[in-house]
Amino acid sequence: MQSELGPSQDGFWDRVAAEGAPLVEPDPDDPAHRLVTFVHRDDPDDPCDGVLALVHTVTDKDRHAGDLTPHLMERRPGGWSLTYRLRADHRASYQLYPVHGTVPGTARADWLRVLDGARPDPLAHGPRLPARDGRHPSSVLALPDAPAQPYAERRDGVPRGRTVAAEVDGRRVDVHLPAGHRADGGPYPVLVLLDGEMWGEVLSVGDTLDNLVADGAVPPAVALLVHTMGPGRPDDLSCNPGFVDFLADRLLPWASAGYGTALTPDRTVIAGQSAGGLTAAFAAFRRPERFGGALSQSGSFWWPDGTEFDAGSEWLTRQFATGERRAARFYLEVGLQEWMLLPQNRHLRDVLVARGYDVEYREFNGGHDYACWRGGLADGLAHLLGAPRGGDRTGRQTAARA
């Protein structure tokens, strides 16, 4: 991962100030890659003994292997630097962690302290990715060939919708209404988006939805941002029939009565990431008469881990393989850096395609990362809620270069 090649010394910090960090240079041996140099300038008021680069999922992989040394910057005049060789379509959020004293360990408690103290790159020029739970934002690396994300950031001149807070059976649900919404103006397509407290309060997904509508990529739709990041998350988002039935039998009729949303499966999409991606696919399996579209990003299709059921792992994939075919459509995406999820997502894709499901499958060069998911969510909604495309869409799939 780390390259021995580095930038020249002449005018180095002037170049960083002008271009912003990290520095991106061609790989002289391969035009499909770039040499990406992360830097940290010395702070005379807060000297450090080293700097750890936290490149989302890339650093995590070595942390899981018990060795963070590949991600420690090297001393250079005036500061620190570290060069990676990355494919030109890589996208990742990242932070920097100044080390004081010894290098942090890789145990969970040590890693949590690192995550609590890591900061965005002060030399980066681009927008930052917000965080929650009191942690600091991240900077975002997007190399030249990374997929475009035209809907992720707030735009000027776009008609703005509004978000209202609500509660359904004791569960917080934020409702994003499109610009010009009227309760009697429907039926509106509806998106059920899990981990709604992250998407709404932190990532401002309403801006993405407003941009999609303004560009005509999706019709005006109502989004139900369901809060699922509390203590009950592991139970709610593990193929839980009771939770999915709550969404189908309580939440959707409630939204229809109050906000004029459709109750037909072809105009209803459920979306989630990680365990939420697993749950989105399960909802389409369990209640296809309600959820006609499932948008899964980096779905945890390994579930369970082999200890909870005698039947072993990948339970949901086996249900799709052996159960009656459902009338549901799928948009699946997963990161090429997600070494613990990529094989299982490919397996589910293969099963769905073999069973004749309508599947759009994509692989992006990134990790388990909201910096990637923001763009994929918009693409998935445009695919599942946008204008119908001609021709047979059954079993379609696309993928990034392997």
Coordinates of C-alpha atoms in Angstrom, one line a residue:
M1 CA 0.0 0.0 0.0
Q2 CA 2.7 2.5 1.0
S3 CA 5.0 3.7 -1.8
E4 CA 8.7 4.5 -1.4
L5 CA 8.2 7.3 -3.9
G6 CA 7.6 10.7 -2.4
P7 CA 7.5 14.3 -3.4
S8 CA 10.6 16.5 -3.8
Q9 CA 11.7 18.8 -1.0
D10 CA 11.8 22.0 -3.1
G11 CA 8.9 24.3 -2.3
F12 CA 7.0 21.4 -0.8
W13 CA 5.0 23.3 1.8
D14 CA 4.3 26.1 -0.7
R15 CA 2.9 23.5 -3.0
V16 CA 0.7 22.0 -0.2
A17 CA -0.7 25.4 0.6
A18 CA -1.5 26.1 -3.0
E19 CA -2.9 22.7 -4.0
G20 CA -4.3 21.5 -0.7
A21 CA -3.6 18.1 0.9
P22 CA -3.2 15.4 0.1
L23 CA -0.9 15.8 -2.8
V24 CA -1.9 13.7 -5.8
E25 CA 0.7 12.8 -8.5
P26 CA 0.8 10.4 -11.4
D27 CA 2.2 6.9 -10.9
P28 CA 5.1 6.7 -13.4
D29 CA 4.6 3.0 -13.6
D30 CA 0.8 2.8 -14.0
P31 CA -1.6 5.4 -15.3
A32 CA -4.5 3.7 -13.5
H33 CA -2.9 4.6 -10.1
R34 CA -1.9 7.7 -8.3
L35 CA 0.7 8.5 -5.7
V36 CA -1.2 10.2 -2.8
T37 CA 0.9 12.0 -0.2
F38 CA -0.8 12.8 3.1
V39 CA 1.0 15.5 5.2
H40 CA 1.0 17.0 8.6
R41 CA 2.8 20.3 9.4
D42 CA 4.6 20.6 12.7
D43 CA 2.8 22.7 15.3
P44 CA 5.4 24.4 17.6
D45 CA 2.8 24.8 20.3
D46 CA 1.8 21.1 20.2
P47 CA 4.8 19.0 19.1
C48 CA 4.1 15.3 18.4
D49 CA 6.1 12.1 18.2
G50 CA 4.5 10.9 15.0
V51 CA 1.3 11.1 13.0
L52 CA -1.1 8.3 12.1
A53 CA -3.1 8.5 8.9
L54 CA -6.6 7.0 9.3
V55 CA -7.7 6.3 5.8
H56 CA -11.2 4.8 6.1
T57 CA -11.1 1.0 5.8
V58 CA -7.5 1.0 4.5
T59 CA -6.1 1.7 7.9
D60 CA -8.8 -0.5 9.5
K61 CA -7.6 -3.5 7.6
D62 CA -4.1 -3.3 9.1
R63 CA -5.6 -2.5 12.5
H64 CA -7.5 -5.8 12.4
A65 CA -4.2 -7.5 11.4
G66 CA -2.6 -5.9 14.5
D67 CA -0.1 -3.6 12.8
L68 CA -0.6 0.2 12.4
T69 CA 3.0 0.9 11.4
P70 CA 2.2 1.0 7.6
H71 CA 0.1 4.1 8.4
L72 CA 2.6 6.1 10.5
M73 CA 4.0 9.2 8.7
E74 CA 7.7 9.7 8.3
R75 CA 9.5 12.8 9.5
R76 CA 10.4 15.4 6.9
P77 CA 11.7 19.0 7.2
G78 CA 8.9 21.0 8.7
G79 CA 6.5 18.1 9.4
W80 CA 5.5 14.6 8.4
S81 CA 4.4 12.8 5.2
L82 CA 3.3 9.4 4.0
T83 CA 2.7 8.3 0.4
Y84 CA 0.2 5.6 -0.7
R85 CA -0.2 4.1 -4.1
L86 CA -3.9 4.1 -4.8
R87 CA -6.1 3.3 -7.8
A88 CA -7.3 6.5 -9.5
D89 CA -10.9 5.9 -8.7
H90 CA -10.5 5.6 -4.9
R91 CA -12.7 7.6 -2.6
A92 CA -12.3 7.6 1.2
S93 CA -12.9 9.8 4.3
Y94 CA -9.8 10.2 6.3
Q95 CA -8.4 11.9 9.5
L96 CA -5.0 12.5 11.1
Y97 CA -4.0 11.5 14.6
P98 CA -0.9 13.1 16.1
V99 CA 0.9 10.6 18.3
H100 CA 2.2 11.7 21.7
G101 CA 4.5 9.1 23.2
T102 CA 4.1 5.5 22.1
V103 CA 2.2 4.3 19.0
P104 CA -1.4 3.4 20.0
G105 CA -2.2 -0.3 20.3
T106 CA -4.7 -2.1 18.1
A107 CA -7.1 -3.4 20.8
R108 CA -10.6 -2.0 20.6
A109 CA -10.2 0.3 23.6
D110 CA -7.0 1.8 22.1
W111 CA -8.7 2.2 18.7
L112 CA -11.7 4.0 20.2
R113 CA -9.4 6.5 21.8
V114 CA -7.7 7.1 18.5
L115 CA -11.1 7.6 16.8
D116 CA -12.1 10.1 19.5
G117 CA -9.0 12.1 19.1
A118 CA -8.5 12.0 15.3
R119 CA -9.1 15.3 13.4
P120 CA -9.7 16.3 9.8
D121 CA -6.8 17.4 7.7
P122 CA -6.3 21.2 8.3
L123 CA -4.5 21.5 4.9
A124 CA -7.3 19.9 2.8
H125 CA -9.3 22.3 0.7
G126 CA -12.4 20.3 0.1
P127 CA -15.7 20.0 2.1
R128 CA -15.6 17.8 5.3
L129 CA -17.8 14.8 6.2
P130 CA -19.7 15.5 9.4
A131 CA -19.6 13.0 12.3
R132 CA -21.8 12.3 15.3
D133 CA -21.3 11.2 19.0
G134 CA -19.0 14.1 19.6
R135 CA -16.3 13.0 17.2
H136 CA -14.6 15.3 14.7
P137 CA -15.4 15.6 11.0
S138 CA -13.4 13.9 8.4
S139 CA -11.7 15.1 5.3
V140 CA -12.5 13.4 2.0
L141 CA -10.1 12.0 -0.6
A142 CA -11.7 11.7 -4.1
L143 CA -9.2 10.7 -6.8
P144 CA -9.9 11.8 -10.4
D145 CA -11.7 8.7 -11.6
A146 CA -13.9 8.3 -8.5
P147 CA -17.6 8.2 -9.4
A148 CA -19.2 11.6 -9.5
Q149 CA -21.4 12.6 -6.7
P150 CA -23.5 15.5 -8.2
Y151 CA -26.2 15.3 -5.6
A152 CA -24.3 15.1 -2.3
E153 CA -23.7 18.7 -1.5
R154 CA -26.3 21.5 -0.9
R155 CA -26.8 23.6 -4.0
D156 CA -27.9 27.2 -4.4
G157 CA -31.1 27.9 -6.3
V158 CA -32.7 24.5 -5.6
P159 CA -36.2 24.5 -4.2
R160 CA -35.9 23.4 -0.6
G161 CA -38.1 20.8 1.1
R162 CA -38.5 20.7 4.8
T163 CA -38.0 18.1 7.5
V164 CA -40.3 17.6 10.5
A165 CA -39.8 15.5 13.6
A166 CA -42.3 12.8 14.5
E167 CA -42.8 9.7 16.6
V168 CA -44.5 6.5 15.7
D169 CA -45.1 3.9 18.4
G170 CA -42.4 5.5 20.5
R171 CA -39.8 5.5 17.7
R172 CA -38.4 8.8 16.4
V173 CA -39.0 9.3 12.6
D174 CA -37.9 12.5 10.8
V175 CA -40.0 13.1 7.7
H176 CA -38.5 15.0 4.8
L177 CA -41.1 16.6 2.6
P178 CA -40.3 17.7 -0.9
A179 CA -40.7 21.4 -1.9
G180 CA -44.3 22.3 -2.5
H181 CA -45.6 19.2 -0.6
R182 CA -49.3 19.0 0.1
A183 CA -50.9 16.2 2.1
D184 CA -53.6 16.0 -0.6
G185 CA -51.2 16.2 -3.5
G186 CA -50.1 12.6 -3.6
P187 CA -49.8 9.8 -3.7
Y188 CA -46.0 10.5 -3.3
P189 CA -43.3 7.9 -3.7
V190 CA -41.9 7.0 -0.3
L191 CA -38.4 6.2 0.9
V192 CA -37.8 4.5 4.2
L193 CA -34.2 5.3 5.2
L194 CA -32.7 3.4 8.2
D195 CA -30.2 5.1 10.5
G196 CA -32.2 8.3 10.0
E197 CA -30.5 10.2 12.8
M198 CA -27.2 9.9 10.9
W199 CA -28.7 10.7 7.5
G200 CA -30.9 13.6 8.6
E201 CA -29.3 15.3 11.6
V202 CA -25.7 14.8 10.5
L203 CA -25.5 14.3 6.8
S204 CA -28.4 16.5 5.7
V205 CA -29.8 14.0 3.2
G206 CA -32.7 16.4 2.6
D207 CA -30.2 18.4 0.4
T208 CA -29.5 15.3 -1.7
L209 CA -33.2 14.5 -2.1
D210 CA -34.0 18.1 -3.1
N211 CA -31.2 18.0 -5.7
L212 CA -32.5 14.8 -7.1
V213 CA -36.0 16.2 -7.5
A214 CA -34.7 19.5 -8.9
D215 CA -32.8 17.7 -11.6
G216 CA -35.8 15.4 -12.4
A217 CA -33.8 12.3 -11.4
V218 CA -36.7 11.3 -9.1
P219 CA -40.2 12.6 -8.7
P220 CA -41.1 14.5 -5.5
A221 CA -40.9 11.9 -2.8
V222 CA -41.4 11.7 1.0
A223 CA -38.5 10.3 3.0
L224 CA -39.1 8.6 6.4
L225 CA -35.8 8.8 8.3
V226 CA -36.2 6.0 10.9
H227 CA -33.9 6.3 13.9
T228 CA -32.2 3.0 14.4
M229 CA -28.8 3.8 15.9
G230 CA -29.8 3.4 19.6
P231 CA -29.2 0.4 21.9
G232 CA -31.8 -1.7 20.0
R233 CA -30.0 -1.5 16.7
P234 CA -28.4 -5.0 16.8
D235 CA -31.9 -6.5 17.3
D236 CA -33.8 -4.2 14.9
L237 CA -31.4 -4.7 12.0
S238 CA -30.8 -8.4 12.1
C239 CA -33.6 -9.8 9.9
N240 CA -36.1 -9.0 12.6
P241 CA -39.6 -9.8 11.5
G242 CA -41.2 -7.7 14.1
F243 CA -39.2 -4.6 13.1
V244 CA -40.0 -5.0 9.4
D245 CA -43.7 -5.6 10.2
F246 CA -43.7 -2.4 12.2
L247 CA -42.3 -0.5 9.1
A248 CA -44.9 -2.2 6.9
D249 CA -48.0 -2.2 9.0
R250 CA -47.6 0.9 11.2
L251 CA -45.1 3.3 9.6
L252 CA -46.2 3.2 6.0
P253 CA -49.9 3.6 6.7
W254 CA -49.2 6.4 9.2
A255 CA -47.2 8.2 6.5
S256 CA -49.9 7.6 3.9
A257 CA -52.6 9.1 6.2
G258 CA -50.5 12.1 7.3
Y259 CA -48.4 12.9 4.2
G260 CA -50.1 11.4 1.2
T261 CA -47.6 8.7 0.5
A262 CA -48.3 5.8 -1.8
L263 CA -49.0 2.4 -0.4
T264 CA -48.0 0.5 -3.5
P265 CA -44.8 -1.5 -3.5
D266 CA -43.6 -0.1 -6.9
R267 CA -43.4 3.4 -5.3
T268 CA -41.9 2.3 -2.0
V269 CA -38.1 1.9 -1.4
I270 CA -36.4 0.9 1.7
A271 CA -32.7 1.8 2.0
G272 CA -29.9 1.0 4.5
Q273 CA -26.2 0.6 5.0
S274 CA -24.3 -2.2 6.7
A275 CA -26.8 -4.0 9.0
G276 CA -29.4 -1.6 7.5
G277 CA -28.5 -2.9 4.1
L278 CA -29.2 -6.4 5.3
T279 CA -32.5 -5.2 6.7
A280 CA -33.5 -3.5 3.5
A281 CA -33.1 -6.7 1.5
F282 CA -34.9 -8.7 4.2
A283 CA -37.8 -6.3 4.1
A284 CA -38.2 -6.9 0.4
F285 CA -38.1 -10.7 1.1
R286 CA -40.5 -10.7 4.0
R287 CA -43.0 -8.0 2.9
P288 CA -42.7 -7.6 -0.9
E289 CA -46.3 -6.4 -1.0
R290 CA -45.1 -3.3 0.9
F291 CA -41.4 -2.9 -0.1
G292 CA -41.0 -3.2 -3.9
G293 CA -37.5 -1.7 -4.0
A294 CA -34.6 -2.5 -1.7
L295 CA -31.4 -0.3 -1.7
S296 CA -28.6 -2.0 0.1
Q297 CA -25.2 -0.4 0.6
S298 CA -22.4 -2.6 2.0
G299 CA -25.0 -5.0 3.3
S300 CA -24.0 -7.3 6.2
F301 CA -25.0 -10.4 4.3
W302 CA -22.6 -12.5 6.4
W303 CA -25.2 -12.5 9.1
P304 CA -25.4 -14.5 11.3
D305 CA -21.8 -15.3 12.2
G306 CA -22.5 -19.0 12.5
T307 CA -23.1 -19.1 16.3
E308 CA -26.7 -17.8 16.5
F309 CA -28.2 -20.4 14.2
D310 CA -27.2 -24.0 13.5
A311 CA -27.7 -23.2 9.9
G312 CA -24.6 -21.0 9.8
S313 CA -23.9 -17.7 8.1
E314 CA -25.5 -15.9 5.1
W315 CA -29.0 -16.8 6.2
L316 CA -30.8 -14.3 4.0
T317 CA -29.0 -15.3 0.8
R318 CA -30.1 -18.9 1.4
Q319 CA -33.7 -17.8 1.8
F320 CA -33.5 -16.0 -1.5
A321 CA -32.0 -19.1 -3.1
T322 CA -34.6 -21.5 -1.9
G323 CA -37.8 -19.4 -1.3
E324 CA -40.5 -18.4 -3.6
R325 CA -39.4 -15.6 -5.9
R326 CA -40.6 -12.2 -4.7
A327 CA -41.8 -9.3 -6.8
A328 CA -39.1 -6.9 -5.7
R329 CA -36.2 -5.0 -7.3
F330 CA -32.8 -4.5 -5.9
Y331 CA -30.0 -2.0 -6.0
L332 CA -26.9 -3.4 -4.3
E333 CA -23.5 -1.8 -3.9
V334 CA -20.4 -2.7 -2.0
G335 CA -16.8 -1.3 -1.7
L336 CA -13.8 -3.1 -3.2
Q337 CA -12.0 -2.3 0.1
E338 CA -14.6 -4.1 2.2
W339 CA -12.7 -7.4 2.5
M340 CA -15.2 -8.7 5.1
L341 CA -18.3 -8.0 3.0
L342 CA -17.4 -8.2 -0.7
P343 CA -17.6 -12.0 -1.1
Q344 CA -21.0 -12.1 0.6
N345 CA -22.4 -9.3 -1.5
R346 CA -21.2 -10.9 -4.7
H347 CA -22.8 -14.2 -3.5
L348 CA -26.2 -12.5 -3.0
R349 CA -25.9 -10.8 -6.4
D350 CA -25.3 -14.2 -8.0
V351 CA -28.2 -15.8 -6.3
L352 CA -30.6 -13.0 -7.1
V353 CA -29.6 -12.9 -10.8
A354 CA -29.9 -16.7 -11.0
R355 CA -33.4 -16.5 -9.6
G356 CA -34.4 -13.9 -12.2
Y357 CA -34.6 -10.8 -9.9
D358 CA -34.3 -7.3 -11.2
V359 CA -30.8 -6.4 -9.8
E360 CA -28.6 -3.4 -10.3
Y361 CA -25.2 -4.3 -8.7
R362 CA -22.2 -2.0 -8.4
E363 CA -18.8 -2.1 -6.8
F364 CA -17.1 1.1 -5.8
N365 CA -13.4 1.6 -5.0
G366 CA -13.8 2.5 -1.3
G367 CA -14.8 1.2 2.0
H368 CA -17.5 1.1 4.7
D369 CA -17.8 4.8 4.4
Y370 CA -20.5 7.5 4.3
A371 CA -18.2 9.4 1.9
C372 CA -19.0 6.7 -0.6
W373 CA -22.5 5.9 0.5
R374 CA -23.7 9.5 0.0
G375 CA -23.2 9.2 -3.7
G376 CA -24.5 5.6 -3.9
L377 CA -27.7 6.4 -2.1
A378 CA -28.5 9.1 -4.7
D379 CA -27.7 6.7 -7.6
G380 CA -29.8 4.0 -6.1
L381 CA -32.8 6.2 -5.6
A382 CA -32.5 7.5 -9.2
H383 CA -32.5 3.9 -10.3
L384 CA -35.4 2.6 -8.2
L385 CA -37.6 5.7 -8.2
G386 CA -36.6 7.4 -11.4
A387 CA -38.3 7.2 -14.8
P388 CA -38.7 3.6 -16.1
R389 CA -36.1 2.6 -18.6
G390 CA -36.9 0.6 -21.7
G391 CA -36.0 -3.0 -22.2
D392 CA -35.6 -6.0 -19.9
R393 CA -33.9 -5.0 -16.7
T394 CA -33.9 -8.4 -15.1
G395 CA -30.6 -9.5 -13.8
R396 CA -28.7 -6.3 -14.7
Q397 CA -25.4 -5.7 -13.0
T398 CA -22.5 -3.4 -13.3
A399 CA -19.2 -3.3 -11.4
A400 CA -16.1 -1.3 -11.0
R401 CA -12.8 -2.6 -12.4
A402 CA -11.5 -5.5 -10.4

